[in-house]
């Protein structure tokens, strides 16, 4: 595994602008991805836990992996040229999977898939996706709250992301 490390470091160097974008996403004060560094640590722990199995697995490099790696690198370079970090972020983890398949093969990738897979959940989603998800979840929570309150005869009304209580006026805001 140690002999493969320069190739991984080169891949991470190519993806360095994306890695900066990922870390910035983790550090957003109102962001949804502050758990990212924790998932990287979980992935590293899982690699350490599977180190004996990884060392014992046969090394059979794959040309399929090389083809996928070239494809993901092209997508990354194109997204960097267009300054669309989210697309580059979307192919970061698949590129690592493809690199692993290229240098270690299928048997080793099966063992490493779960630790590598944790990284999928550490990559920030684009703002338009998180905004849409947050709105949908807010709407779902509001509808569920109204339904639950109405089970107890509260006669609540669901209006968008607001809950109206009949007979209660909304306070006026001074601004």
XYZ file of N, CA, C and O in Angstrom:
700
model
N 0.821 -1.202 0.000
C 0.000 0.000 0.000
C 0.861 1.260 0.000
O 0.513 2.250 -0.618
N 1.977 1.216 0.699
C 2.827 2.410 0.786
C 3.412 2.797 -0.561
O 3.659 3.960 -0.813
N 3.631 1.823 -1.434
C 4.183 2.151 -2.748
C 3.151 2.862 -3.623
O 3.506 3.508 -4.597
N 1.878 2.737 -3.275
C 0.816 3.397 -4.028
C 0.561 4.819 -3.547
O -0.162 5.576 -4.196
N 1.138 5.195 -2.430
C 0.880 6.496 -1.818
C 1.244 7.682 -2.723
O 0.471 8.646 -2.786
N 2.361 7.661 -3.448
C 2.645 8.812 -4.333
C 1.544 9.052 -5.368
O 1.227 10.201 -5.670
N 0.972 7.994 -5.905
C -0.117 8.155 -6.870
C -1.339 8.802 -6.242
O -1.982 9.667 -6.848
N -1.661 8.393 -5.014
C -2.793 8.995 -4.309
C -2.517 10.463 -4.004
O -3.393 11.315 -4.163
N -1.303 10.754 -3.580
C -0.954 12.148 -3.289
C -1.016 13.005 -4.555
O -1.460 14.151 -4.503
N -0.613 12.439 -5.688
C -0.711 13.165 -6.953
C -2.176 13.432 -7.308
O -2.536 14.527 -7.731
N -3.029 12.419 -7.108
C -4.459 12.595 -7.365
C -5.035 13.693 -6.474
O -5.777 14.561 -6.936
N -4.670 13.678 -5.198
C -5.162 14.707 -4.278
C -4.606 16.084 -4.635
O -5.290 17.097 -4.453
N -3.394 16.126 -5.160
C -2.832 17.397 -5.609
C -3.627 17.944 -6.800
O -3.931 19.140 -6.856
N -3.998 17.076 -7.730
C -4.803 17.501 -8.871
C -6.151 18.029 -8.385
O -6.685 19.003 -8.904
N -6.707 17.394 -7.354
C -8.003 17.796 -6.805
C -7.864 18.847 -5.694
O -8.840 19.123 -5.001
N -6.695 19.447 -5.526
C -6.495 20.376 -4.408
C -7.475 21.554 -4.397
O -7.952 21.929 -3.314
N -7.829 22.169 -5.549
C -8.839 23.232 -5.459
C -10.182 22.716 -4.926
O -10.874 23.407 -4.178
N -10.516 21.505 -5.284
C -11.755 20.895 -4.805
C -11.660 20.610 -3.317
O -12.627 20.811 -2.575
N -10.504 20.139 -2.872
C -10.321 19.870 -1.443
C -10.446 21.161 -0.629
O -11.018 21.151 0.462
N -9.946 22.267 -1.168
C -10.107 23.560 -0.492
C -11.594 23.903 -0.401
O -12.086 24.328 0.652
N -12.340 23.693 -1.498
C -13.785 23.956 -1.510
C -14.505 23.076 -0.485
O -15.420 23.536 0.213
N -14.090 21.812 -0.385
C -14.709 20.887 0.582
C -14.476 21.388 2.007
O -15.415 21.464 2.811
N -13.241 21.741 2.327
C -12.926 22.218 3.683
C -13.668 23.518 3.978
O -14.184 23.704 5.087
N -13.761 24.402 3.005
C -14.545 25.633 3.203
C -16.011 25.308 3.488
O -16.645 25.966 4.304
N -16.540 24.283 2.818
C -17.911 23.845 3.079
C -18.081 23.318 4.493
O -19.117 23.531 5.128
N -17.053 22.633 4.988
C -17.105 22.127 6.353
C -17.092 23.265 7.371
O -17.659 23.147 8.450
N -16.429 24.346 7.028
C -16.241 25.455 7.978
C -17.318 26.522 7.914
O -17.251 27.499 8.663
N -18.316 26.367 7.046
C -19.399 27.346 6.952
C -20.127 27.422 8.293
O -20.520 26.392 8.840
N -20.316 28.622 8.841
C -20.968 28.728 10.150
C -22.402 28.195 10.164
O -22.835 27.623 11.155
N -23.139 28.383 9.089
C -24.521 27.897 9.038
C -24.648 26.710 8.092
O -25.734 26.411 7.611
N -23.536 26.033 7.843
C -23.537 24.931 6.882
C -24.068 23.639 7.465
O -24.264 23.498 8.674
N -24.280 22.708 6.563
C -24.818 21.397 6.947
C -23.749 20.308 6.917
O -24.077 19.139 7.020
N -22.478 20.674 6.741
C -21.452 19.661 6.549
C -20.315 19.748 7.551
O -19.184 19.361 7.248
N -20.596 20.239 8.746
C -19.577 20.311 9.781
C -19.145 18.917 10.229
O -18.112 18.762 10.872
N -19.912 17.890 9.863
C -19.579 16.512 10.213
C -18.500 15.927 9.294
O -18.002 14.843 9.538
N -18.107 16.655 8.242
C -17.156 16.158 7.262
C -15.847 15.654 7.845
O -15.424 14.521 7.547
N -15.156 16.442 8.678
C -13.892 15.951 9.237
C -14.064 14.685 10.069
O -13.198 13.805 10.063
N -15.183 14.582 10.770
C -15.449 13.381 11.559
C -15.565 12.154 10.650
O -15.049 11.081 10.968
N -16.222 12.320 9.507
C -16.355 11.191 8.580
C -15.019 10.788 7.978
O -14.778 9.601 7.732
N -14.137 11.748 7.757
C -12.795 11.410 7.278
C -12.076 10.574 8.338
O -11.430 9.566 8.022
N -12.207 10.965 9.603
C -11.589 10.192 10.693
C -12.194 8.790 10.792
O -11.476 7.811 11.013
N -13.505 8.688 10.629
C -14.164 7.372 10.649
C -13.637 6.507 9.504
O -13.347 5.322 9.687
N -13.490 7.101 8.323
C -12.946 6.368 7.181
C -11.521 5.895 7.432
O -11.166 4.759 7.115
N -10.695 6.765 8.019
C -9.320 6.374 8.335
C -9.285 5.258 9.362
O -8.486 4.316 9.266
N -10.155 5.352 10.386
C -10.232 4.276 11.374
C -10.639 2.962 10.710
O -10.088 1.908 11.017
N -11.615 3.018 9.785
C -12.065 1.809 9.095
C -10.945 1.216 8.241
O -10.813 -0.008 8.151
N -10.123 2.067 7.625
C -8.958 1.555 6.886
C -7.999 0.851 7.821
O -7.490 -0.218 7.517
N -7.721 1.486 8.956
C -6.817 0.879 9.932
C -7.379 -0.462 10.400
O -6.649 -1.442 10.522
N -8.695 -0.511 10.638
C -9.343 -1.731 11.089
C -9.251 -2.847 10.039
O -9.195 -4.017 10.389
N -9.220 -2.497 8.765
C -9.166 -3.482 7.680
C -7.761 -3.634 7.100
O -7.590 -4.239 6.047
N -6.768 -3.089 7.778
C -5.413 -3.087 7.223
C -4.872 -4.493 6.974
O -4.207 -4.729 5.964
N -5.152 -5.442 7.850
C -4.665 -6.808 7.644
C -5.316 -7.435 6.413
O -4.639 -8.074 5.594
N -6.618 -7.236 6.262
C -7.317 -7.783 5.094
C -6.842 -7.107 3.815
O -6.687 -7.770 2.776
N -6.577 -5.811 3.875
C -6.079 -5.104 2.696
C -4.683 -5.584 2.316
O -4.376 -5.748 1.132
N -3.836 -5.820 3.314
C -2.480 -6.301 3.038
C -2.504 -7.708 2.445
O -1.661 -8.051 1.604
N -3.480 -8.519 2.856
C -3.565 -9.896 2.376
C -4.274 -10.015 1.026
O -4.166 -11.050 0.363
N -4.966 -8.972 0.604
C -5.712 -9.054 -0.651
C -4.757 -9.027 -1.839
O -3.740 -8.336 -1.807
N -5.098 -9.763 -2.893
C -4.222 -9.765 -4.081
C -4.257 -8.414 -4.801
O -5.283 -7.752 -4.835
N -3.123 -8.026 -5.340
C -3.022 -6.785 -6.096
C -3.090 -7.141 -7.575
O -2.191 -7.772 -8.114
N -4.198 -6.769 -8.198
C -4.412 -7.001 -9.627
C -4.928 -5.711 -10.248
O -6.142 -5.488 -10.307
N -4.019 -4.847 -10.696
C -4.438 -3.568 -11.285
C -5.458 -3.759 -12.404
O -5.454 -4.764 -13.106
N -6.324 -2.770 -12.565
C -7.424 -2.870 -13.513
C -7.360 -1.757 -14.557
O -7.227 -0.588 -14.215
N -7.494 -2.149 -15.812
C -7.561 -1.142 -16.881
C -8.900 -0.419 -16.854
O -8.998 0.740 -17.248
N -9.938 -1.092 -16.397
C -11.252 -0.443 -16.259
C -11.141 0.744 -15.312
O -11.688 1.820 -15.570
N -10.433 0.534 -14.216
C -10.221 1.610 -13.260
C -9.491 2.783 -13.886
O -9.827 3.938 -13.624
N -8.515 2.490 -14.738
C -7.777 3.554 -15.401
C -8.693 4.365 -16.324
O -8.639 5.594 -16.343
N -9.551 3.676 -17.067
C -10.503 4.375 -17.932
C -11.441 5.265 -17.136
O -11.704 6.418 -17.520
N -11.940 4.743 -16.017
C -12.822 5.548 -15.158
C -12.076 6.732 -14.560
O -12.608 7.846 -14.478
N -10.834 6.494 -14.152
C -10.034 7.567 -13.571
C -9.819 8.692 -14.575
O -9.965 9.874 -14.238
N -9.510 8.336 -15.813
C -9.331 9.358 -16.857
C -10.635 10.129 -17.065
O -10.632 11.365 -17.178
N -11.758 9.424 -17.086
C -13.058 10.080 -17.246
C -13.315 11.068 -16.107
O -13.684 12.227 -16.341
N -13.101 10.627 -14.866
C -13.347 11.503 -13.719
C -12.384 12.691 -13.704
O -12.765 13.798 -13.314
N -11.144 12.473 -14.122
C -10.192 13.584 -14.193
C -10.607 14.593 -15.256
O -10.472 15.806 -15.053
N -11.131 14.115 -16.377
C -11.625 15.033 -17.412
C -12.807 15.860 -16.903
O -12.874 17.072 -17.140
N -13.728 15.213 -16.199
C -14.866 15.939 -15.621
C -14.363 16.967 -14.609
O -14.813 18.121 -14.591
N -13.409 16.564 -13.789
C -12.835 17.484 -12.796
C -12.184 18.686 -13.474
O -12.436 19.834 -13.090
N -11.360 18.429 -14.466
C -10.668 19.533 -15.140
C -11.665 20.451 -15.846
O -11.507 21.680 -15.829
N -12.692 19.877 -16.461
C -13.721 20.690 -17.099
C -14.481 21.537 -16.095
O -14.750 22.719 -16.331
N -14.811 20.945 -14.953
C -15.549 21.709 -13.942
C -14.665 22.789 -13.321
O -15.153 23.867 -12.974
N -13.384 22.539 -13.213
C -12.481 23.574 -12.712
C -12.351 24.710 -13.713
O -12.301 25.871 -13.338
N -12.318 24.361 -14.995
C -12.245 25.397 -16.029
C -13.494 26.268 -16.015
O -13.426 27.472 -16.254
N -14.637 25.656 -15.731
C -15.903 26.393 -15.675
C -16.197 26.966 -14.291
O -17.226 27.591 -14.079
N -15.312 26.687 -13.338
C -15.440 27.129 -11.951
C -16.731 26.632 -11.303
O -17.453 27.377 -10.651
N -17.002 25.347 -11.492
C -18.163 24.698 -10.880
C -17.615 23.659 -9.893
O -17.433 22.496 -10.224
N -17.337 24.128 -8.685
C -16.705 23.267 -7.683
C -17.564 22.079 -7.286
O -17.048 21.019 -6.951
N -18.875 22.245 -7.300
C -19.749 21.156 -6.849
C -19.645 19.944 -7.770
O -19.720 18.801 -7.303
N -19.454 20.143 -9.058
C -19.299 19.011 -9.979
C -17.967 18.321 -9.715
O -17.881 17.095 -9.676
N -16.946 19.112 -9.504
C -15.643 18.546 -9.172
C -15.717 17.775 -7.850
O -15.122 16.698 -7.711
N -16.456 18.326 -6.887
C -16.645 17.627 -5.615
C -17.396 16.322 -5.785
O -17.129 15.337 -5.108
N -18.341 16.308 -6.730
C -19.136 15.095 -6.971
C -18.295 13.967 -7.544
O -18.626 12.800 -7.351
N -17.210 14.287 -8.261
C -16.383 13.226 -8.847
C -15.131 12.936 -8.025
O -14.367 12.035 -8.382
N -14.923 13.648 -6.934
C -13.738 13.416 -6.110
C -13.696 11.992 -5.562
O -12.715 11.268 -5.756
N -14.739 11.586 -4.885
C -14.748 10.245 -4.291
C -14.780 9.157 -5.366
O -14.017 8.175 -5.261
N -15.598 9.277 -6.420
C -15.502 8.272 -7.488
C -14.102 8.196 -8.108
O -13.657 7.112 -8.496
N -13.396 9.328 -8.185
C -12.030 9.303 -8.709
C -11.112 8.518 -7.778
O -10.225 7.783 -8.236
N -11.321 8.638 -6.475
C -10.516 7.861 -5.521
C -10.838 6.375 -5.669
O -9.938 5.535 -5.652
N -12.123 6.046 -5.823
C -12.506 4.652 -6.080
C -11.818 4.141 -7.343
O -11.291 3.027 -7.364
N -11.836 4.938 -8.420
C -11.233 4.534 -9.689
C -9.720 4.382 -9.543
O -9.125 3.442 -10.098
N -9.094 5.289 -8.791
C -7.654 5.168 -8.549
C -7.363 3.858 -7.822
O -6.440 3.131 -8.183
N -8.158 3.568 -6.803
C -7.953 2.336 -6.034
C -8.100 1.115 -6.938
O -7.288 0.195 -6.879
N -9.128 1.105 -7.757
C -9.343 0.000 -8.694
C -8.176 -0.106 -9.667
O -7.730 -1.216 -9.987
N -7.643 1.011 -10.098
C -6.521 1.018 -11.043
C -5.257 0.408 -10.443
O -4.599 -0.411 -11.075
N -4.921 0.787 -9.225
C -3.646 0.341 -8.649
C -3.746 -0.926 -7.816
O -2.766 -1.657 -7.690
N -4.926 -1.229 -7.257
C -5.042 -2.388 -6.354
C -5.949 -3.492 -6.883
O -5.793 -4.639 -6.513
N -6.967 -3.152 -7.666
C -7.842 -4.170 -8.228
C -9.153 -4.333 -7.480
O -9.402 -3.704 -6.449
N -9.994 -5.229 -8.039
C -11.360 -5.421 -7.514
C -11.389 -6.003 -6.110
O -12.187 -5.583 -5.274
N -10.561 -7.019 -5.848
C -10.605 -7.684 -4.539
C -10.286 -6.700 -3.422
O -10.960 -6.676 -2.386
N -9.290 -5.880 -3.635
C -8.915 -4.893 -2.631
C -9.971 -3.800 -2.515
O -10.255 -3.314 -1.419
N -10.581 -3.441 -3.657
C -11.611 -2.402 -3.629
C -12.828 -2.849 -2.825
O -13.449 -2.045 -2.135
N -13.161 -4.138 -2.897
C -14.297 -4.633 -2.098
C -14.047 -4.417 -0.602
O -14.967 -4.101 0.142
N -12.822 -4.587 -0.194
C -12.476 -4.412 1.227
C -12.462 -2.925 1.582
O -12.894 -2.525 2.667
N -11.987 -2.099 0.662
C -11.844 -0.667 0.932
C -13.105 0.134 0.642
O -13.161 1.324 0.958
N -14.123 -0.489 0.058
C -15.308 0.257 -0.386
C -16.028 0.981 0.752
O -16.421 2.142 0.597
N -16.219 0.323 1.875
C -16.942 0.970 2.984
C -16.165 2.164 3.553
O -16.745 3.247 3.726
N -14.858 2.011 3.847
C -14.130 3.199 4.325
C -14.121 4.337 3.305
O -14.285 5.501 3.666
N -13.943 4.006 2.028
C -13.981 5.044 0.998
C -15.387 5.636 0.871
O -15.540 6.825 0.621
N -16.388 4.796 1.048
C -17.772 5.243 0.918
C -18.174 6.279 1.945
O -19.051 7.110 1.678
N -17.532 6.268 3.104
C -17.861 7.288 4.108
C -17.549 8.690 3.591
O -18.177 9.656 4.006
N -16.609 8.771 2.674
C -16.229 10.085 2.139
C -17.340 10.721 1.315
O -17.387 11.948 1.196
N -18.237 9.908 0.741
C -19.360 10.461 -0.018
C -20.176 11.426 0.829
O -20.661 12.440 0.340
N -20.326 11.097 2.105
C -21.166 11.900 2.990
C -20.427 13.105 3.572
O -21.012 13.896 4.301
N -19.129 13.230 3.265
C -18.346 14.363 3.741
C -18.256 15.472 2.701
O -17.838 16.579 3.018
N -18.668 15.193 1.466
C -18.588 16.184 0.391
C -19.825 17.085 0.460
O -20.949 16.603 0.391
N -19.623 18.396 0.600
C -20.781 19.301 0.654
C -21.604 19.264 -0.629
O -21.064 19.145 -1.728
N -22.901 19.352 -0.457
C -23.794 19.454 -1.606
C -23.856 20.906 -2.054
O -23.630 21.817 -1.256
N -24.189 21.141 -3.313
C -24.337 22.529 -3.768
C -25.434 23.248 -2.988
O -26.375 22.620 -2.488
N -25.323 24.564 -2.911
C -26.269 25.371 -2.132
C -27.704 25.168 -2.609
O -28.621 25.058 -1.798
N -27.922 25.089 -3.926
C -29.290 24.934 -4.414
C -29.881 23.588 -3.986
O -31.078 23.475 -3.792
N -29.048 22.581 -3.787
C -29.541 21.276 -3.335
C -29.864 21.326 -1.845
O -30.933 20.883 -1.420
N -28.943 21.867 -1.039
C -29.202 21.926 0.401
C -30.382 22.834 0.710
O -31.171 22.546 1.608
N -30.519 23.930 -0.040
C -31.671 24.819 0.165
C -32.970 24.108 -0.140
O -33.949 24.223 0.605
N -32.982 23.368 -1.227
C -34.191 22.621 -1.616
C -34.512 21.544 -0.580
O -35.667 21.357 -0.212
N -33.480 20.830 -0.122
C -33.702 19.803 0.898
C -34.198 20.414 2.199
O -35.119 19.885 2.833
N -33.577 21.529 2.609
C -33.987 22.175 3.854
C -35.434 22.636 3.766
O -36.207 22.470 4.723
N -35.816 23.213 2.626
C -37.199 23.659 2.460
C -38.156 22.465 2.525
O -39.182 22.518 3.195
N -37.818 21.386 1.838
C -38.676 20.198 1.843
C -38.815 19.604 3.238
O -39.912 19.214 3.654
N -37.717 19.552 3.975
C -37.769 19.016 5.338
C -38.554 19.931 6.273
O -39.303 19.463 7.137
N -38.403 21.245 6.082
C -39.170 22.198 6.893
C -40.668 22.033 6.628
O -41.485 22.027 7.539
N -41.012 21.890 5.357
C -42.417 21.693 4.974
C -42.958 20.394 5.563
O -44.075 20.355 6.090
N -42.154 19.335 5.495
C -42.555 18.040 6.049
C -42.745 18.124 7.566
O -43.722 17.603 8.108
N -41.818 18.805 8.251
C -41.927 18.945 9.701
C -43.160 19.755 10.093
O -43.865 19.420 11.062
N -43.432 20.796 9.334
C -44.609 21.623 9.616
C -45.893 20.826 9.402
O -46.798 20.847 10.251
N -45.976 20.116 8.278
C -47.173 19.311 7.990
C -47.359 18.225 9.044
O -48.486 17.978 9.502
N -46.263 17.601 9.454
C -46.349 16.569 10.488
C -46.780 17.130 11.829
O -47.583 16.517 12.546
N -46.279 18.303 12.162
C -46.655 18.946 13.423
C -48.129 19.319 13.440
O -48.822 19.130 14.447
N -48.621 19.842 12.327
C -50.042 20.202 12.229
C -50.899 18.951 12.338
O -51.898 18.929 13.075
N -50.524 17.888 11.644
C -51.299 16.641 11.710
C -51.298 16.078 13.130
O -52.345 15.642 13.631
N -50.157 16.112 13.785
C -50.063 15.602 15.152
C -50.901 16.460 16.110
O -51.637 15.930 16.942
N -50.794 17.792 15.974
C -51.584 18.681 16.834
C -53.073 18.515 16.606
O -53.868 18.545 17.557
N -53.463 18.300 15.358
C -54.885 18.124 15.048
C -55.430 16.798 15.560
O -56.629 16.670 15.764
N -54.562 15.822 15.784
C -55.000 14.568 16.415
C -55.556 14.841 17.814
O -56.404 14.107 18.312
N -55.044 15.887 18.448
C -55.464 16.245 19.789
C -56.470 17.393 19.792
O -56.683 18.053 20.807
N -57.053 17.673 18.620
C -58.117 18.659 18.523
C -57.664 20.101 18.563
O -58.430 20.975 18.957
N -56.452 20.383 18.157
C -55.941 21.760 18.227
C -56.419 22.627 17.070
O -56.257 23.837 17.120
N -56.941 22.042 16.008
C -57.475 22.778 14.864
C -56.435 23.718 14.244
O -56.700 24.887 13.978
N -55.211 23.188 14.022
C -54.122 23.968 13.433
C -54.266 24.027 11.918
O -54.864 23.149 11.306
N -53.696 25.074 11.325
C -53.728 25.250 9.874
C -52.293 25.338 9.366
O -51.470 26.065 9.915
N -52.020 24.603 8.318
C -50.687 24.562 7.702
C -50.648 25.522 6.519
O -51.376 25.351 5.553
N -49.814 26.551 6.599
C -49.666 27.522 5.513
C -48.185 27.628 5.162
O -47.435 28.350 5.815
N -47.776 26.907 4.134
C -46.359 26.909 3.749
C -45.519 26.321 4.855
O -45.704 25.180 5.245
N -44.595 27.102 5.382
C -43.756 26.635 6.482
C -44.227 27.196 7.820
O -43.514 27.129 8.806
N -45.436 27.745 7.839
C -45.973 28.316 9.069
C -47.143 27.489 9.571
O -47.861 26.870 8.812
N -47.304 27.536 10.885
C -48.447 26.892 11.534
C -49.320 28.010 12.097
O -48.854 28.841 12.881
N -50.558 28.046 11.675
C -51.508 29.056 12.147
C -52.447 28.419 13.161
O -52.960 27.317 12.944
N -52.676 29.141 14.224
C -53.631 28.722 15.244
C -54.841 29.630 15.089
O -54.730 30.849 15.264
N -55.978 29.071 14.728
C -57.173 29.906 14.534
C -57.492 30.720 15.791
O -57.409 30.225 16.912
N -57.815 32.013 15.566
C -58.160 32.893 16.672
C -56.969 33.594 17.291
O -57.134 34.458 18.142
N -55.759 33.238 16.883
C -54.555 33.882 17.414
C -53.940 34.704 16.298
O -53.653 34.189 15.224
N -53.756 35.997 16.564
C -53.174 36.862 15.540
C -51.659 36.861 15.673
O -51.116 36.760 16.776
N -51.042 36.986 14.528
C -49.569 37.023 14.518
C -49.099 38.384 14.995
O -49.651 39.412 14.570
N -48.104 38.445 15.868
C -47.633 39.746 16.349
C -47.008 40.547 15.208
O -46.405 39.984 14.307
N -47.184 41.850 15.290
C -46.578 42.711 14.267
C -45.108 42.916 14.608
O -44.734 42.990 15.780
N -44.333 43.046 13.559
C -42.895 43.225 13.770
C -42.570 44.698 13.602
O -43.060 45.349 12.691
N -41.671 45.231 14.439
C -41.391 46.667 14.421
C -40.569 47.139 13.222
O -40.396 48.313 13.038
N -40.075 46.266 12.393
C -39.220 46.713 11.274
C -39.905 46.776 9.983
O -40.824 46.487 9.515
